[in-house]
mmCIF file of C-alpha atoms in Angstrom:
data_model
loop_
_atom_site.group_PDB
_atom_site.id
_atom_site.type_symbol
_atom_site.label_atom_id
_atom_site.label_comp_id
_atom_site.label_asym_id
_atom_site.label_seq_id
_atom_site.Cartn_x
_atom_site.Cartn_y
_atom_site.Cartn_z
ATOM 1 C CA UNK A 1 7.186 -32.484 -1.780
ATOM 2 C CA UNK A 2 5.671 -29.442 -3.473
ATOM 3 C CA UNK A 3 2.769 -27.435 -2.137
ATOM 4 C CA UNK A 4 -0.148 -26.609 -4.449
ATOM 5 C CA UNK A 5 -1.029 -22.947 -3.820
ATOM 6 C CA UNK A 6 -4.146 -21.208 -5.123
ATOM 7 C CA UNK A 7 -3.878 -17.446 -5.659
ATOM 8 C CA UNK A 8 -7.167 -15.650 -6.337
ATOM 9 C CA UNK A 9 -6.643 -12.559 -8.496
ATOM 10 C CA UNK A 10 -8.956 -9.650 -9.205
ATOM 11 C CA UNK A 11 -6.330 -7.311 -10.645
ATOM 12 C CA UNK A 12 -6.147 -5.185 -7.496
ATOM 13 C CA UNK A 13 -2.765 -4.237 -6.020
ATOM 14 C CA UNK A 14 -3.417 -6.479 -2.999
ATOM 15 C CA UNK A 15 -4.095 -9.517 -5.170
ATOM 16 C CA UNK A 16 -0.826 -8.869 -7.017
ATOM 17 C CA UNK A 17 0.947 -8.644 -3.629
ATOM 18 C CA UNK A 18 -0.604 -12.014 -2.739
ATOM 19 C CA UNK A 19 0.834 -13.468 -5.955
ATOM 20 C CA UNK A 20 4.285 -12.044 -5.138
ATOM 21 C CA UNK A 21 4.035 -13.509 -1.625
ATOM 22 C CA UNK A 22 3.111 -16.927 -3.062
ATOM 23 C CA UNK A 23 6.176 -16.842 -5.319
ATOM 24 C CA UNK A 24 8.329 -16.877 -2.173
ATOM 25 C CA UNK A 25 6.858 -20.146 -0.876
ATOM 26 C CA UNK A 26 9.511 -22.857 -1.332
ATOM 27 C CA UNK A 27 8.663 -25.696 -3.732
ATOM 28 C CA UNK A 28 5.255 -24.245 -4.576
ATOM 29 C CA UNK A 29 3.157 -24.925 -7.643
ATOM 30 C CA UNK A 30 0.807 -22.002 -8.225
ATOM 31 C CA UNK A 31 -2.650 -21.867 -9.697
ATOM 32 C CA UNK A 32 -3.973 -18.403 -10.454
ATOM 33 C CA UNK A 33 -7.764 -18.128 -10.332
ATOM 34 C CA UNK A 34 -9.920 -15.204 -11.343
ATOM 35 C CA UNK A 35 -13.670 -15.316 -10.924
ATOM 36 C CA UNK A 36 -15.678 -13.030 -13.170
ATOM 37 C CA UNK A 37 -18.901 -12.039 -11.429
ATOM 38 C CA UNK A 38 -21.272 -10.508 -13.989
ATOM 39 C CA UNK A 39 -23.586 -9.312 -11.212
ATOM 40 C CA UNK A 40 -20.843 -7.224 -9.568
ATOM 41 C CA UNK A 41 -20.302 -4.614 -12.260
ATOM 42 C CA UNK A 42 -20.031 -0.873 -11.593
ATOM 43 C CA UNK A 43 -23.048 0.787 -13.287
ATOM 44 C CA UNK A 44 -20.940 3.903 -13.856
ATOM 45 C CA UNK A 45 -18.281 2.014 -15.810
ATOM 46 C CA UNK A 46 -18.099 2.465 -19.600
ATOM 47 C CA UNK A 47 -20.131 -0.106 -21.477
ATOM 48 C CA UNK A 48 -22.325 -0.975 -18.473
ATOM 49 C CA UNK A 49 -25.425 -2.989 -19.316
ATOM 50 C CA UNK A 50 -28.199 -3.782 -16.878
ATOM 51 C CA UNK A 51 -27.884 -7.379 -15.621
ATOM 52 C CA UNK A 52 -31.472 -8.236 -16.548
ATOM 53 C CA UNK A 53 -31.266 -11.338 -18.645
ATOM 54 C CA UNK A 54 -33.388 -14.435 -18.912
ATOM 55 C CA UNK A 55 -33.203 -17.411 -16.574
ATOM 56 C CA UNK A 56 -31.059 -15.556 -14.050
ATOM 57 C CA UNK A 57 -28.234 -14.751 -16.452
ATOM 58 C CA UNK A 58 -27.134 -11.198 -17.097
ATOM 59 C CA UNK A 59 -27.891 -9.686 -20.475
ATOM 60 C CA UNK A 60 -24.308 -8.792 -21.278
ATOM 61 C CA UNK A 61 -23.181 -9.260 -24.825
ATOM 62 C CA UNK A 62 -20.829 -11.947 -26.021
ATOM 63 C CA UNK A 63 -18.351 -9.121 -26.646
ATOM 64 C CA UNK A 64 -18.483 -8.202 -22.936
ATOM 65 C CA UNK A 65 -17.727 -11.776 -21.889
ATOM 66 C CA UNK A 66 -14.906 -12.024 -24.440
ATOM 67 C CA UNK A 67 -13.414 -8.722 -23.223
ATOM 68 C CA UNK A 68 -13.478 -9.951 -19.612
ATOM 69 C CA UNK A 69 -11.962 -13.313 -20.631
ATOM 70 C CA UNK A 70 -9.175 -11.634 -22.626
ATOM 71 C CA UNK A 71 -8.432 -9.183 -19.806
ATOM 72 C CA UNK A 72 -8.092 -11.988 -17.257
ATOM 73 C CA UNK A 73 -5.831 -14.047 -19.504
ATOM 74 C CA UNK A 74 -3.664 -11.006 -20.158
ATOM 75 C CA UNK A 75 -3.301 -10.501 -16.385
ATOM 76 C CA UNK A 76 -2.460 -14.173 -15.803
ATOM 77 C CA UNK A 77 0.000 -14.304 -18.703
ATOM 78 C CA UNK A 78 1.821 -11.224 -17.420
ATOM 79 C CA UNK A 79 2.165 -12.711 -13.942
ATOM 80 C CA UNK A 80 3.226 -16.102 -15.310
ATOM 81 C CA UNK A 81 6.176 -14.345 -16.985
ATOM 82 C CA UNK A 82 7.268 -12.998 -13.575
ATOM 83 C CA UNK A 83 7.204 -16.476 -12.036
ATOM 84 C CA UNK A 84 10.514 -17.613 -13.592
ATOM 85 C CA UNK A 85 10.931 -21.288 -12.624
ATOM 86 C CA UNK A 86 7.736 -21.629 -10.563
ATOM 87 C CA UNK A 87 5.066 -23.743 -12.287
ATOM 88 C CA UNK A 88 1.923 -21.636 -12.804
ATOM 89 C CA UNK A 89 -1.513 -22.724 -14.017
ATOM 90 C CA UNK A 90 -4.334 -20.364 -14.919
ATOM 91 C CA UNK A 91 -8.059 -20.784 -14.226
ATOM 92 C CA UNK A 92 -10.983 -18.489 -15.032
ATOM 93 C CA UNK A 93 -14.407 -19.135 -13.538
ATOM 94 C CA UNK A 94 -17.737 -17.342 -13.743
ATOM 95 C CA UNK A 95 -19.929 -16.771 -10.691
ATOM 96 C CA UNK A 96 -19.726 -15.749 -7.053
ATOM 97 C CA UNK A 97 -16.010 -15.367 -6.202
ATOM 98 C CA UNK A 98 -15.771 -16.918 -2.726
ATOM 99 C CA UNK A 99 -17.923 -19.882 -3.705
ATOM 100 C CA UNK A 100 -15.960 -20.543 -6.909
ATOM 101 C CA UNK A 101 -12.595 -20.219 -5.137
ATOM 102 C CA UNK A 102 -13.608 -22.648 -2.393
ATOM 103 C CA UNK A 103 -15.125 -25.138 -4.826
ATOM 104 C CA UNK A 104 -12.016 -25.108 -6.987
ATOM 105 C CA UNK A 105 -9.750 -25.486 -3.944
ATOM 106 C CA UNK A 106 -11.676 -28.504 -2.635
ATOM 107 C CA UNK A 107 -11.939 -30.224 -6.019
ATOM 108 C CA UNK A 108 -8.274 -29.764 -6.997
ATOM 109 C CA UNK A 109 -6.295 -30.779 -3.908
ATOM 110 C CA UNK A 110 -5.155 -27.255 -3.050
ATOM 111 C CA UNK A 111 -2.894 -27.208 0.015
ATOM 112 C CA UNK A 112 -2.809 -23.470 0.633
ATOM 113 C CA UNK A 113 -4.700 -20.360 -0.503
ATOM 114 C CA UNK A 114 -2.892 -17.005 -0.599
ATOM 115 C CA UNK A 115 -5.351 -14.145 -1.026
ATOM 116 C CA UNK A 116 -5.206 -10.339 -0.884
ATOM 117 C CA UNK A 117 -7.566 -8.412 1.362
ATOM 118 C CA UNK A 118 -8.832 -5.386 -0.500
ATOM 119 C CA UNK A 119 -10.281 -5.891 -3.941
ATOM 120 C CA UNK A 120 -12.751 -3.100 -3.229
ATOM 121 C CA UNK A 121 -13.203 -0.219 -0.823
ATOM 122 C CA UNK A 122 -16.845 0.760 -1.262
ATOM 123 C CA UNK A 123 -19.917 0.361 0.933
ATOM 124 C CA UNK A 124 -20.776 -3.038 -0.586
ATOM 125 C CA UNK A 125 -17.597 -4.405 1.031
ATOM 126 C CA UNK A 126 -19.033 -3.491 4.421
ATOM 127 C CA UNK A 127 -22.498 -4.826 3.632
ATOM 128 C CA UNK A 128 -21.522 -8.039 1.856
ATOM 129 C CA UNK A 129 -18.239 -8.883 3.546
ATOM 130 C CA UNK A 130 -15.003 -9.513 1.745
ATOM 131 C CA UNK A 131 -14.162 -12.453 -0.460
ATOM 132 C CA UNK A 132 -10.978 -12.969 1.575
ATOM 133 C CA UNK A 133 -12.975 -13.155 4.791
ATOM 134 C CA UNK A 134 -15.415 -15.701 3.367
ATOM 135 C CA UNK A 135 -12.599 -17.830 1.962
ATOM 136 C CA UNK A 136 -10.634 -17.652 5.215
ATOM 137 C CA UNK A 137 -13.626 -18.710 7.325
ATOM 138 C CA UNK A 138 -14.763 -21.581 5.091
ATOM 139 C CA UNK A 139 -11.623 -23.096 3.595
ATOM 140 C CA UNK A 140 -10.579 -26.506 4.932
ATOM 141 C CA UNK A 141 -6.942 -25.796 4.019
ATOM 142 C CA UNK A 142 -4.461 -23.174 5.199
ATOM 143 C CA UNK A 143 -5.234 -19.615 4.080
ATOM 144 C CA UNK A 144 -2.740 -16.754 4.139
ATOM 145 C CA UNK A 145 -4.284 -13.297 3.881
ATOM 146 C CA UNK A 146 -1.925 -10.651 2.498
ATOM 147 C CA UNK A 147 -2.750 -7.169 3.818
#
């Protein structure tokens, strides 16, 4: 019987290590999930726009969303090529990462989540807590944290 494994990816080296770890799980089917959080953008990054939109949505352009979407799919496609014979699905969500990961896991019969620890190293990590920590504490299924 195969195990359905969810691997959250943010493009960081630790999330890629989590993917590589998940590839070693026998009889696993992988789902890669990336959550784009438009409210968690570095204001010093090129192309930054203030997230002041109407009705609680950021005022980013359609081009910004398309660029993020394309970037995520490029990441997922590249990793899918490394998976050889392991079945890999790809999911992109918008919103708060831990919440979206947990919702997807509950609604899609995920057996196991494999997540990297350090997507960021700044002060907001200390103040807000890590996505991995939130997922680990709230997930009803097994969670492996790759450090």
